[in-house]
Coordinates of C-alpha atoms in Angstrom, one line a residue:
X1 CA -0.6 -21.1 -19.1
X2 CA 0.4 -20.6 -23.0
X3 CA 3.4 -18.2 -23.2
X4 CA 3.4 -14.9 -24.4
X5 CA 7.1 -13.7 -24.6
X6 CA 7.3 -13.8 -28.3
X7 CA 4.2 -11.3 -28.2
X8 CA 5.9 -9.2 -25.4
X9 CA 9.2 -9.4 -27.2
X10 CA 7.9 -8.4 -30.2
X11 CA 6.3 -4.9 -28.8
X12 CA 9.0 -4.2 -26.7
X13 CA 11.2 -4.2 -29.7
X14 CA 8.6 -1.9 -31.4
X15 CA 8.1 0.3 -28.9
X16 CA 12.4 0.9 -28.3
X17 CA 12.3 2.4 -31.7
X18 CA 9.9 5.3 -31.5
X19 CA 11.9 5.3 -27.8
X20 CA 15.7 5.9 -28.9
X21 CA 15.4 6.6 -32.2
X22 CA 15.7 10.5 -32.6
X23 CA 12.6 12.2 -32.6
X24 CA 11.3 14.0 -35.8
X25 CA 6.6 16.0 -35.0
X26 CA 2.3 16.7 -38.4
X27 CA 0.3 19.5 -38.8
X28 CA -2.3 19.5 -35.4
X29 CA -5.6 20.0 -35.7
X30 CA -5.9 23.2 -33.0
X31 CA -10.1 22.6 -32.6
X32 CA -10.2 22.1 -29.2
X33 CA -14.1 20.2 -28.7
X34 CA -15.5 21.0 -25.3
X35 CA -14.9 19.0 -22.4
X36 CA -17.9 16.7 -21.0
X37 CA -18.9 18.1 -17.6
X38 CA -20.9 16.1 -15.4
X39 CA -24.5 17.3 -14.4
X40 CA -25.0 19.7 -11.9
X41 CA -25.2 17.8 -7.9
X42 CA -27.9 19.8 -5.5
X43 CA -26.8 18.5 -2.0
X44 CA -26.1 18.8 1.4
X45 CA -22.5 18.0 1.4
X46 CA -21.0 21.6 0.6
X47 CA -17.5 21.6 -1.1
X48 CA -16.6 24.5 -2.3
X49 CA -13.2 24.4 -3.9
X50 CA -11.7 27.7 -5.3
X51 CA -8.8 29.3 -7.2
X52 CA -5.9 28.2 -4.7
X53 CA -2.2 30.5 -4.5
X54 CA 0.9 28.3 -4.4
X55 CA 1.6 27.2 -0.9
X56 CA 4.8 25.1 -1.4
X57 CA 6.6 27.3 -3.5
X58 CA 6.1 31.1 -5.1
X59 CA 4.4 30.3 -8.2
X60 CA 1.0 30.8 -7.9
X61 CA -0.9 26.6 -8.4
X62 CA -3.9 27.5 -11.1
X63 CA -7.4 27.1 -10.4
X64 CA -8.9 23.1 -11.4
X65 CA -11.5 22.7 -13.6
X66 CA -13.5 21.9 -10.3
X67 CA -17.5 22.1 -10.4
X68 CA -17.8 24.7 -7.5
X69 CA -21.4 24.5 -6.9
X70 CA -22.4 21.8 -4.1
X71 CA -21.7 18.0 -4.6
X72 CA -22.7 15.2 -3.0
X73 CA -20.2 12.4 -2.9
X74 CA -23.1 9.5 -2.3
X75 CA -23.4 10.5 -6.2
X76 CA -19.9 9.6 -7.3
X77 CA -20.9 7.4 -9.5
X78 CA -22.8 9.9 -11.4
X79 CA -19.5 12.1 -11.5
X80 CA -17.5 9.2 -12.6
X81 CA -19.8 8.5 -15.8
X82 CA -17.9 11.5 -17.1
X83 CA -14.4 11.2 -18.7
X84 CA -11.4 11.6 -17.0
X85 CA -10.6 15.6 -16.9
X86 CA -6.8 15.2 -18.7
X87 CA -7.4 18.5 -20.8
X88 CA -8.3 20.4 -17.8
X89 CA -4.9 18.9 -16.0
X90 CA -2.9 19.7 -19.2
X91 CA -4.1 23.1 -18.7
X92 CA -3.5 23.3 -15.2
X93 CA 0.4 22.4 -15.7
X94 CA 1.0 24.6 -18.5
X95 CA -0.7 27.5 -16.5
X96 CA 1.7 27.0 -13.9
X97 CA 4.9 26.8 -16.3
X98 CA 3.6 30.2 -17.9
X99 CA 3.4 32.0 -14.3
X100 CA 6.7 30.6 -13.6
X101 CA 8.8 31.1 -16.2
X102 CA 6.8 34.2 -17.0
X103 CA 5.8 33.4 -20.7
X104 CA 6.7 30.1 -22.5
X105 CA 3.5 29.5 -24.3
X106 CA 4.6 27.6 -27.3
X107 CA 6.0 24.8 -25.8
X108 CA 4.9 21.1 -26.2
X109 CA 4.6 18.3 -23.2
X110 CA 5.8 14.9 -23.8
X111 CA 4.9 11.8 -21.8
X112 CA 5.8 8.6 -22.6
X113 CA 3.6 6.1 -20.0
X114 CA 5.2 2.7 -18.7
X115 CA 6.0 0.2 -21.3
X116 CA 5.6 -3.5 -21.3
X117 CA 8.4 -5.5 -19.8
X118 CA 9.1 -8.8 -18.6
X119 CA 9.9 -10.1 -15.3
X120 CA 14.0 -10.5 -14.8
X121 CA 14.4 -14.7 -16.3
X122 CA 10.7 -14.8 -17.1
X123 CA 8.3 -15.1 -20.3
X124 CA 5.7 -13.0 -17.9
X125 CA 4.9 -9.4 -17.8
X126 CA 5.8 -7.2 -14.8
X127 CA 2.4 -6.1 -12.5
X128 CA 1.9 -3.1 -15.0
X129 CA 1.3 0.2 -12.9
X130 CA 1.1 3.8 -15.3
X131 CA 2.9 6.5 -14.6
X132 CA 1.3 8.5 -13.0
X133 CA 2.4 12.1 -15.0
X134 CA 1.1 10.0 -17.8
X135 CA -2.3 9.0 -16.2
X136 CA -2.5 12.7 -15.0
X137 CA -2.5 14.0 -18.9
X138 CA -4.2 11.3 -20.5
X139 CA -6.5 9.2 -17.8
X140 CA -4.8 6.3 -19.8
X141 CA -4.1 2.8 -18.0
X142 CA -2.7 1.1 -21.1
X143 CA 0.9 0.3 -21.8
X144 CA 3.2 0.9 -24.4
X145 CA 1.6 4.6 -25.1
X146 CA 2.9 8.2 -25.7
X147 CA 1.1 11.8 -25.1
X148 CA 1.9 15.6 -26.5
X149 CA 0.5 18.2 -25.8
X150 CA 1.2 21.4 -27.7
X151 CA 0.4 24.7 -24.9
X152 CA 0.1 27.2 -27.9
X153 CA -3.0 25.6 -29.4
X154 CA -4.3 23.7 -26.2
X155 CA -4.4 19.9 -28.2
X156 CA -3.8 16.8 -26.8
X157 CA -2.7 13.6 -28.6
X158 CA -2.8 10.0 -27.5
X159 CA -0.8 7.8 -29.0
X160 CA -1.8 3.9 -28.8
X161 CA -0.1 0.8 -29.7
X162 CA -0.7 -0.3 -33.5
X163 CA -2.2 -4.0 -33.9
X164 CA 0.0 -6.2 -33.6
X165 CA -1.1 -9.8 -35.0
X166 CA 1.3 -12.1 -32.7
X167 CA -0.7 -10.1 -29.5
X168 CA -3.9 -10.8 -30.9
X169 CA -3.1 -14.2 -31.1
X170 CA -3.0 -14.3 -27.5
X171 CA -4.5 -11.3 -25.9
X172 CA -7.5 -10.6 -28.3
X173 CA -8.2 -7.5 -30.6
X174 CA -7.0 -4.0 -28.4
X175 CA -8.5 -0.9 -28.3
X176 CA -9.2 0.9 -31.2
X177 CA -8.6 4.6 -32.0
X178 CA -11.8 5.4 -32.0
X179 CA -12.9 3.8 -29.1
X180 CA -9.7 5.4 -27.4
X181 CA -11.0 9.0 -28.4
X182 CA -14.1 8.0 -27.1
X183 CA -12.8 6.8 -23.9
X184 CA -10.2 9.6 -22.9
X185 CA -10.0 13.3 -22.3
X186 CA -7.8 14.0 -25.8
X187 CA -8.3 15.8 -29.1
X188 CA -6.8 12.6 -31.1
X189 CA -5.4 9.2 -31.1
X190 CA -2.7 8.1 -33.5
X191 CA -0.7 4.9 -33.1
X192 CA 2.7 4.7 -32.0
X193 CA 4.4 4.6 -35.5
X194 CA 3.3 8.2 -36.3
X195 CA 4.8 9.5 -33.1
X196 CA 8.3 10.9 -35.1
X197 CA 6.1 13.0 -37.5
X198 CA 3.4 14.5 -35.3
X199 CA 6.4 15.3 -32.5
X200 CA 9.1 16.6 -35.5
X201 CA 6.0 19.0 -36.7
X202 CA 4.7 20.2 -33.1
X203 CA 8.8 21.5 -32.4
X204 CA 8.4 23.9 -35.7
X205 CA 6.2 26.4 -34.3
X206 CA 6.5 25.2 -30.5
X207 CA 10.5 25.1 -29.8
X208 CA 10.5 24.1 -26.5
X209 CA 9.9 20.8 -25.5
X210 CA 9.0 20.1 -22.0
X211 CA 10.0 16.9 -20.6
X212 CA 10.1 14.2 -16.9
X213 CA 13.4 13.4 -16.4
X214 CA 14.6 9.2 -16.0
X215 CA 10.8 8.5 -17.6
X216 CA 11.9 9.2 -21.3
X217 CA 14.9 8.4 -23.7
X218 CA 16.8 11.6 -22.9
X219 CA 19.6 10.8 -25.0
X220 CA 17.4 10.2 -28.4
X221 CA 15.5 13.3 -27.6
X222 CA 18.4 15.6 -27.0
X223 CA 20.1 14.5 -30.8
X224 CA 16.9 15.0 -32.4
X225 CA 16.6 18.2 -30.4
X226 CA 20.2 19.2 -32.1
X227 CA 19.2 17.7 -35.5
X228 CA 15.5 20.0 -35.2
X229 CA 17.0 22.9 -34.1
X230 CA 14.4 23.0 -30.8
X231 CA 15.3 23.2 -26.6
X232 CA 14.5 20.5 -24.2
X233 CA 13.9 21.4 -20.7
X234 CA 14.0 18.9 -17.9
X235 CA 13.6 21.2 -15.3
X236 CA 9.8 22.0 -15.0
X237 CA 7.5 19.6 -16.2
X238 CA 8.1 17.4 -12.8
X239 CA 7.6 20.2 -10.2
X240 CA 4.6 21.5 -12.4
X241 CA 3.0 18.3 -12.2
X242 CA 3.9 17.2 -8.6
X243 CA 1.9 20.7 -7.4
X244 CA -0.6 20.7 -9.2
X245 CA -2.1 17.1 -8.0
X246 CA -1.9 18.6 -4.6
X247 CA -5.3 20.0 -5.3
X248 CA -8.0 18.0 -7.0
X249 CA -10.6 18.2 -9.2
X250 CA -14.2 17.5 -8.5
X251 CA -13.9 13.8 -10.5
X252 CA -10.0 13.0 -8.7
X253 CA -12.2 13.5 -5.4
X254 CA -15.0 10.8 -6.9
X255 CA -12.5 8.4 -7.4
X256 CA -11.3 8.6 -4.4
X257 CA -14.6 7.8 -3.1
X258 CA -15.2 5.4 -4.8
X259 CA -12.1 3.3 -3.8
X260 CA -13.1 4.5 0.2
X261 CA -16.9 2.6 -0.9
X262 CA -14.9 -0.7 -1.8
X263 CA -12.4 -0.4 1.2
X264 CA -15.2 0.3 3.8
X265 CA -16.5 -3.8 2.7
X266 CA -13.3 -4.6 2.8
X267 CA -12.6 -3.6 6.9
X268 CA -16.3 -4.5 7.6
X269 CA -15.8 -8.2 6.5
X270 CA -12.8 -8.5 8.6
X271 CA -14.2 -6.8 11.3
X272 CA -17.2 -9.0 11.2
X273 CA -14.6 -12.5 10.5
X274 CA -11.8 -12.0 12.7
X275 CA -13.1 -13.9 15.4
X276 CA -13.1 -16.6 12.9
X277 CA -10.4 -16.8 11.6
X278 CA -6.7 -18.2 13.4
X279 CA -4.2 -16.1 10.8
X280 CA -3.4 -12.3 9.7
X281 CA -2.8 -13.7 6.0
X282 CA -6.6 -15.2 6.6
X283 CA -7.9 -11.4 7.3
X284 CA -5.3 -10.0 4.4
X285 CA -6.8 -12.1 2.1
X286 CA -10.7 -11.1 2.9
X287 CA -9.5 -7.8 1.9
X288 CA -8.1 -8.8 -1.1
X289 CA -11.4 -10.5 -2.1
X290 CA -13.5 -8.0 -1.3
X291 CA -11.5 -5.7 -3.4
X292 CA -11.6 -7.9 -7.1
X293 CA -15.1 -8.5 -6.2
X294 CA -15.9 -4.9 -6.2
X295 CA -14.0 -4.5 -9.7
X296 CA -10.8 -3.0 -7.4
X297 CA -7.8 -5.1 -8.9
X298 CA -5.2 -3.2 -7.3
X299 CA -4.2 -2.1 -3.8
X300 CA -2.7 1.1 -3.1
X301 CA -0.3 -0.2 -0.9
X302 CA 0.9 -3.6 0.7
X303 CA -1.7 -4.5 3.4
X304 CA -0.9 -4.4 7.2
X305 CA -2.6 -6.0 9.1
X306 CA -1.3 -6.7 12.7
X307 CA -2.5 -8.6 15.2
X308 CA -1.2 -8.3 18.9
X309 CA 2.1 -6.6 19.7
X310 CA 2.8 -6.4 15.9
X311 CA 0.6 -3.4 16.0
X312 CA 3.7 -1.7 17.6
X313 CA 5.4 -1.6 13.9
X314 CA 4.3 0.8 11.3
X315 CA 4.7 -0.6 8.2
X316 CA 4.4 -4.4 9.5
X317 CA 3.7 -6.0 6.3
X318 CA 5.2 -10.0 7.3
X319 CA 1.0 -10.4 8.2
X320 CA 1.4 -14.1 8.8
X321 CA 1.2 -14.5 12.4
X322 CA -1.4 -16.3 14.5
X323 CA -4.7 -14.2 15.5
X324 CA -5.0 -16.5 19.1
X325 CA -4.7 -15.2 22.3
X326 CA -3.7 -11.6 21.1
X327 CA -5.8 -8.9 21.7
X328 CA -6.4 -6.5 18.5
X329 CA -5.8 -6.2 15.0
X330 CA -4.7 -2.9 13.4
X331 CA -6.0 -3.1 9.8
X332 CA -4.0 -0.4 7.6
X333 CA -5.6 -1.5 4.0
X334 CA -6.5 0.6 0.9
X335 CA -7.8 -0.8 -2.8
X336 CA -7.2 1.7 -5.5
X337 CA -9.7 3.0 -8.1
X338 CA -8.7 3.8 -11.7
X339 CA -4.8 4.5 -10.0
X340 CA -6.6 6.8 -7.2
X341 CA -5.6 5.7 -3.8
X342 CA -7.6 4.8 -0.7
X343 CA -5.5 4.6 2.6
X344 CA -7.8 3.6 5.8
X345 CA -6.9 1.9 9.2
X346 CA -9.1 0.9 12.0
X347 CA -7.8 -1.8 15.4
X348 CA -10.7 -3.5 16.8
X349 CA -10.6 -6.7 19.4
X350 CA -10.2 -9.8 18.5
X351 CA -12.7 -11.6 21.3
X352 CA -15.2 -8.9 20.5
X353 CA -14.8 -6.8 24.0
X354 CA -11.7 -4.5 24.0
X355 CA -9.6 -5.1 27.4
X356 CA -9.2 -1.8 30.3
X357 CA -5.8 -0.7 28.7
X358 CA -7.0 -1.5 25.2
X359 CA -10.5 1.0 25.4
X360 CA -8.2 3.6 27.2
X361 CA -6.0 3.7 24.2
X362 CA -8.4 3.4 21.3
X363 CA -10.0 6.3 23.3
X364 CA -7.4 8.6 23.4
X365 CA -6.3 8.3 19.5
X366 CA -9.9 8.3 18.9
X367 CA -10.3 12.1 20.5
X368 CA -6.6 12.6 19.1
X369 CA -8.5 12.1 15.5
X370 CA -11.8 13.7 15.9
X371 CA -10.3 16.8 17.2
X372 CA -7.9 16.8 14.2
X373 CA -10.4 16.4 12.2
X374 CA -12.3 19.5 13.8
X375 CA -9.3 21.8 12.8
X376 CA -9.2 21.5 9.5
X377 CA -10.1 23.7 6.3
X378 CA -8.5 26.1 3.9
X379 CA -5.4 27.7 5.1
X380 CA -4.7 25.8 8.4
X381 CA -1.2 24.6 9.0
X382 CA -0.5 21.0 9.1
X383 CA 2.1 21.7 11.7
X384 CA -0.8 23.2 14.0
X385 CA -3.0 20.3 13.7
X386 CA 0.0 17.4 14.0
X387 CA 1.2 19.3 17.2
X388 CA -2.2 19.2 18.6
X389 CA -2.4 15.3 18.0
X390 CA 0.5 15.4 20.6
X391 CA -1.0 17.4 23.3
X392 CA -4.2 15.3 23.1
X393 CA -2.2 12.0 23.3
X394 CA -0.2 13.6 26.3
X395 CA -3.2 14.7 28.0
X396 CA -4.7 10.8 27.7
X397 CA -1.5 9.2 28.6
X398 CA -1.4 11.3 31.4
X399 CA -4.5 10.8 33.0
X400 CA -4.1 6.5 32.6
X401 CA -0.5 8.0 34.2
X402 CA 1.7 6.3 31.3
X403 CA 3.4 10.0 31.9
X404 CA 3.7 11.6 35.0
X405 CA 5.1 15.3 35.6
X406 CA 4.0 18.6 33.8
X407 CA 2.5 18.5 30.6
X408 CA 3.9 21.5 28.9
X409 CA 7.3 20.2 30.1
X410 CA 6.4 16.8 28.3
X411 CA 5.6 18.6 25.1
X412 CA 8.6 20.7 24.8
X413 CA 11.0 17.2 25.5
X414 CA 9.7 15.8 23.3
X415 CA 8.5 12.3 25.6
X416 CA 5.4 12.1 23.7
X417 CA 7.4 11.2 20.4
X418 CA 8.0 8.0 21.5
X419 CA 4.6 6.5 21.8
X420 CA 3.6 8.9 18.6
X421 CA 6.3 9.2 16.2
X422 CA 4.9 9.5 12.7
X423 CA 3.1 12.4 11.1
X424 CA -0.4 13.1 11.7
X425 CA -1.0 12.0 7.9
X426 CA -0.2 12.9 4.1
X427 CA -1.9 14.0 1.1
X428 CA -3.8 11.5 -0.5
X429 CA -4.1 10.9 -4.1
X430 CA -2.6 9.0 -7.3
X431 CA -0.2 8.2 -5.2
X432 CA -0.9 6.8 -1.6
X433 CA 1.8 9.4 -0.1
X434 CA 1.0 11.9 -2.5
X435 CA 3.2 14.4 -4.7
X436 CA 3.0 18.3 -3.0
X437 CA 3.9 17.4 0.7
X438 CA 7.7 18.9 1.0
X439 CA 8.2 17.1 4.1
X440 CA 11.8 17.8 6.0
X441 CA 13.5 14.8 7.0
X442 CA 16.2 16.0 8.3
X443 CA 14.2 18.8 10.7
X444 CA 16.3 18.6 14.0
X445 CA 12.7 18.6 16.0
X446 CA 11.2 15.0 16.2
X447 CA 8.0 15.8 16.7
X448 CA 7.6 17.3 12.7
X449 CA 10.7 15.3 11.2
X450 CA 8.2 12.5 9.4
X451 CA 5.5 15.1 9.1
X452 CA 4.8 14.6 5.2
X453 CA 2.7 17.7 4.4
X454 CA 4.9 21.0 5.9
X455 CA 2.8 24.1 5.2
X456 CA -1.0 25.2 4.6
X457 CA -3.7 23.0 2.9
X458 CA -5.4 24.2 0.1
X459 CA -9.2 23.7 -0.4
X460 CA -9.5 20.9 -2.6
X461 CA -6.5 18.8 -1.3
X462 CA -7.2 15.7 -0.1
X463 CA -5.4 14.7 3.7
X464 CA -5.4 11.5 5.9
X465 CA -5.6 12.0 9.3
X466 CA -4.3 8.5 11.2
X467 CA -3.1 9.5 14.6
X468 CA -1.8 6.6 16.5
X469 CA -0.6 5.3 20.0
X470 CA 2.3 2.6 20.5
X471 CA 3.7 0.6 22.5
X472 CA 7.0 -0.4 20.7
X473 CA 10.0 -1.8 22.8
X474 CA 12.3 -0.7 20.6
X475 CA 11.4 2.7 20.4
X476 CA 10.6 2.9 24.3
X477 CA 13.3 1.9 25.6
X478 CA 16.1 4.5 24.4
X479 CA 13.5 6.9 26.2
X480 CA 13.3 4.8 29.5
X481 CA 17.2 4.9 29.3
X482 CA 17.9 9.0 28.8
X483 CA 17.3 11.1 31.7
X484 CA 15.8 13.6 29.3
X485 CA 12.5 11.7 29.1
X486 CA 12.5 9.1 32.0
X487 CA 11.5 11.5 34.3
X488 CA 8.1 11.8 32.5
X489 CA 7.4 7.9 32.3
X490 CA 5.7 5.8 34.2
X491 CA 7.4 2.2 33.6
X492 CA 5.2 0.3 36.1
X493 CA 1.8 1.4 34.1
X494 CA 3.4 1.2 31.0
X495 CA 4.4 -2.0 31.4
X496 CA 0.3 -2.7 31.5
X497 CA 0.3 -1.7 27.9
X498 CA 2.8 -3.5 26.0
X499 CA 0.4 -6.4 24.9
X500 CA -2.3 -3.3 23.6
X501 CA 0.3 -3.4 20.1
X502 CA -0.9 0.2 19.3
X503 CA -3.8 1.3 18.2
X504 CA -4.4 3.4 14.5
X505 CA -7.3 5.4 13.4
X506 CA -7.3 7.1 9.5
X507 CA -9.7 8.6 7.3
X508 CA -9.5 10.3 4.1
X509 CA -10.6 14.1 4.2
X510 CA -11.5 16.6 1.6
X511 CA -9.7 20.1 2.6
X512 CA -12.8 22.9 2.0
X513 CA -13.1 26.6 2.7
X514 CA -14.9 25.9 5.6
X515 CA -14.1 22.5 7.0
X516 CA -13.7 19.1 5.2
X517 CA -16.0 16.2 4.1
X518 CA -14.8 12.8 5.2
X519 CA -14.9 10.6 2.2
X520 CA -14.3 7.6 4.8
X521 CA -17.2 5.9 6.5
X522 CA -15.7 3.1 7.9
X523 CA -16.7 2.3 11.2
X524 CA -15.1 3.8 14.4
X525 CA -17.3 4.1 17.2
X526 CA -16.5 2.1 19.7
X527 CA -19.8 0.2 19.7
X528 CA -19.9 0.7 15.8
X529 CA -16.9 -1.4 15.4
X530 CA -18.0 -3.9 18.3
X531 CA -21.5 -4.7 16.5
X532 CA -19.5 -6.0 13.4
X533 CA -17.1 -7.5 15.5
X534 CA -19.9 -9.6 17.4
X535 CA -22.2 -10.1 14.6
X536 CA -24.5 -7.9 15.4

């Protein structure tokens, strides 16, 4: 391959001087042209997605720009010819800021998005992932760019990366301003090298300039801010954004969709190949393919996929162990779309018939998630629906006689933690664990310690719900070994269910008045799942 560190050199050199240099803002044009909508969706799928109060904090999070009349998400394509809604995120934020701080509405927003850099001892580029505050404001995947937005006249402004001829060379012509105005949600493009002016006039009339801390050059900013005469606030900006992507927008939701769509192949070609194959790497990489071949270049997350007892580790990512003589695969695998996430897992049998122990398992989480998914809509607490997860799993483990003794008893020590002992699920979004959760870590109860979402969901969020069962030595056994929970355990049937691994079931859910839409269709029925497996 023909190196291209001269050309990477050469912009990152570029780019550090509009970075550290200090920073000096032209005149903006305040027209404000209207945002493209997509066309109006007559369905069956209801989701109704209103004007949503602040549950993680006591600012009130503003209403999205969401279409509120019906949509059908087997039409998110149509949705997703539409652009990217930054100016209706921009507005979003700055509402937020304003019923904050009580006023502030001269102010500017500055993102800078991830610049190009090289890999440590290497003429190569770093995998490029955007920021995602950037992507939020500007629906911009291209490196080496900056965004303002000024909150007093509502104008966005993108700015690109000049031409540079050594790049060409190599990389071909970029984009173009006006194809980039085109493209995105902003009111202009400029290059890069007028970013000192524009910013140095913006801080004139707007005197507050709102900024991510550790994703800009603090230190340049803060001496122009002394030189300029103009505040810089690192306090906001973060928090603003963070809760206001809890709730998303009617596009957000078709991008999410759309990277479910490509998943879905994904799972059903393993499901459908696993009997052929002799290596997890083998069913990693059909994901993989199915992905790029559906345009998804990018995974949300490093694949697990977990054949046997390896099932029993949550995050197993090693995924090169043999496939023979083990009974299941857990398949925890998400491709992203346009940096929205996808996050989906399904355990089906190897040999096509799932064992006694196995079918008992799978049945329990199975009911664990249906009735989860039952339970949700606007307004319910997370808590509620994770604690019910547990009672469900105790009441299966119970009857197969895993645990023995009174069930209440069982749920107030705690036992059940030990073959359940993540959260229900997350918010799902840019971000595979999403921004907006405020999950406690250090909560004293260990049933809701890794609980990521702590509080009510808003109508419009997005949630997985992945209950699980496991059989993990190392977890189990510090429970066999206290008197606390031995009592409620059944080691000659558990020891039946060691070679089961554990068993994982998630889909992706749209929070609504009402209810929820699943934006996962994956299949999960027992026979559903054994047809692909058997090729029929």
């Amino acid at each position: 391959m023909l190196s291209t560190s001269r050309t990477l050199a050469t912009r990152a050199s570029k780019t550090a001087y509009f970075r550290f240099r200090p920073f000096v803002c032209t005149e903006l044009n305040p027209q404000n042209p209207p945002i493209p909508t997509p066309p109006p969706l007559h369905t069956r799928l209801r989701l109704r997605l209103f004007h949503q109060t602040g549950i993680f904090s006591s600012t009130r999070i503003p209403a999205t720009a969401i279409v509120t009349n019906s949509i059908r998400m087997e039409n998110y394509e149509t949705i997703l010819k539409g652009k990217y809604p930054a100016k209706a995120h921009a507005k979003r934020v700055a509402e937020y800021i304003r019923n904050k701080r009580g006023g502030d509405s001269n102010a500017i927003f500055y993102i800078e998005g991830r610049q190009t850099k090289l890999l440590e001892d290497n003429d190569e580029p770093e995998l490029f992932r955007q920021r995602r505050a950037f992507f939020y404001f500007t629906g911009c995947e291209l490196a080496d760019c900056f965004y303002i937005y000024n909150t007093a006249t509502d104008h966005a402004t993108l700015f690109i990366p000049p031409v540079d001829p050594d790049s060409v060379i190599w990389s071909g012509l970029p984009m173009t301003r006006e194809e980039a105005l085109g493209k995105y949600d902003v009111d202009a493009v400029r290059f890069s090298t007028e970013l000192d002016s524009v910013l140095a006039d913006c801080v004139k009339t707007c005197p507050t300039l709102h900024v991510i801390p550790h994703t800009v050059s603090i230190a340049g900013i803060k001496t122009a801010a002394v030189t300029h005469n103009f505040a810089v606030n690192e306090d906001i900006l973060h928090e603003a954004v963070d809760n206001c992507r809890v709730v998303k927008d009617e596009y957000e939701i078709a991008l999410i969709k759309k990277a479910n769509v490509i998943s879905t192949t994904g799972h059903h070609e393993i499901m459908r190949r696993v009997k052929t194959v002799s290596n997890e790497q083998q069913l990693e990489a059909v994901f993989l393919e199915r992905s790029v071949a559906h345009g998804a270049k990018s995974q949300a997350y490093h694949s697990i996929v977990a054949a046997g007892r390896a099932a029993a580790t949550l995050h197993y990512v090693k995924n090169d162990q043999p496939t023979k003589g083990k009974l299941n695969v857990l398949l925890d695998a998400g491709c992203e779309w346009d940096c929205y996430a996808s996050d989906i897992t399904r355990t089906f049998p190897i040999s096509g018939r799932f064992t006694t122990e196995s079918r008992a398992i799978y049945d329990i989480v199975l009911r664990m998630q249906l009735e989860c998914i039952d339970m949700l809509k606007e307004g319910v607490l997370w808590d509620d629906v994770h604690l019910h997860a547990h009672k469900v799993a105790i009441e299966g483990l119970h009857d197969l006689g895993v645990l023995r003794g009174d069930k209440a008893a069982i749920l107030d020590a705690r036992t059940s933690v030990a073959f359940f002992p993540h959260g229900l699920g997350h918010y799902l979004g840019m971000d595979t664990h999403d921004t907006g959760g405020n999950p406690n870590y250090s909560d004293s109860d260990t049933m809701f310690r890794y609980l990521r979402v702590r509080g009510t969901l808003p109508a419009g969020s997005v949630v997985t719900v992945e209950p699980g069962v496991y059989f993990c030595r190392f977890i189990i056994e510090p429970y066999l070994k206290d008197d606390k929970h031995r009592a409620f355990i059944d080691e000659q049937v558990l020891a039946k269910y060691w070679d089961v691994g554990g068993v994982r079931i998630e889909d992706n859910l749209v929070i609504t008045k009402e209810g929820s839409v699943n934006l996962t269709d994956t299949a999960k029925q027992v026979d559903q799942v054994l047809a692909l497996v058997n090729g029929e």
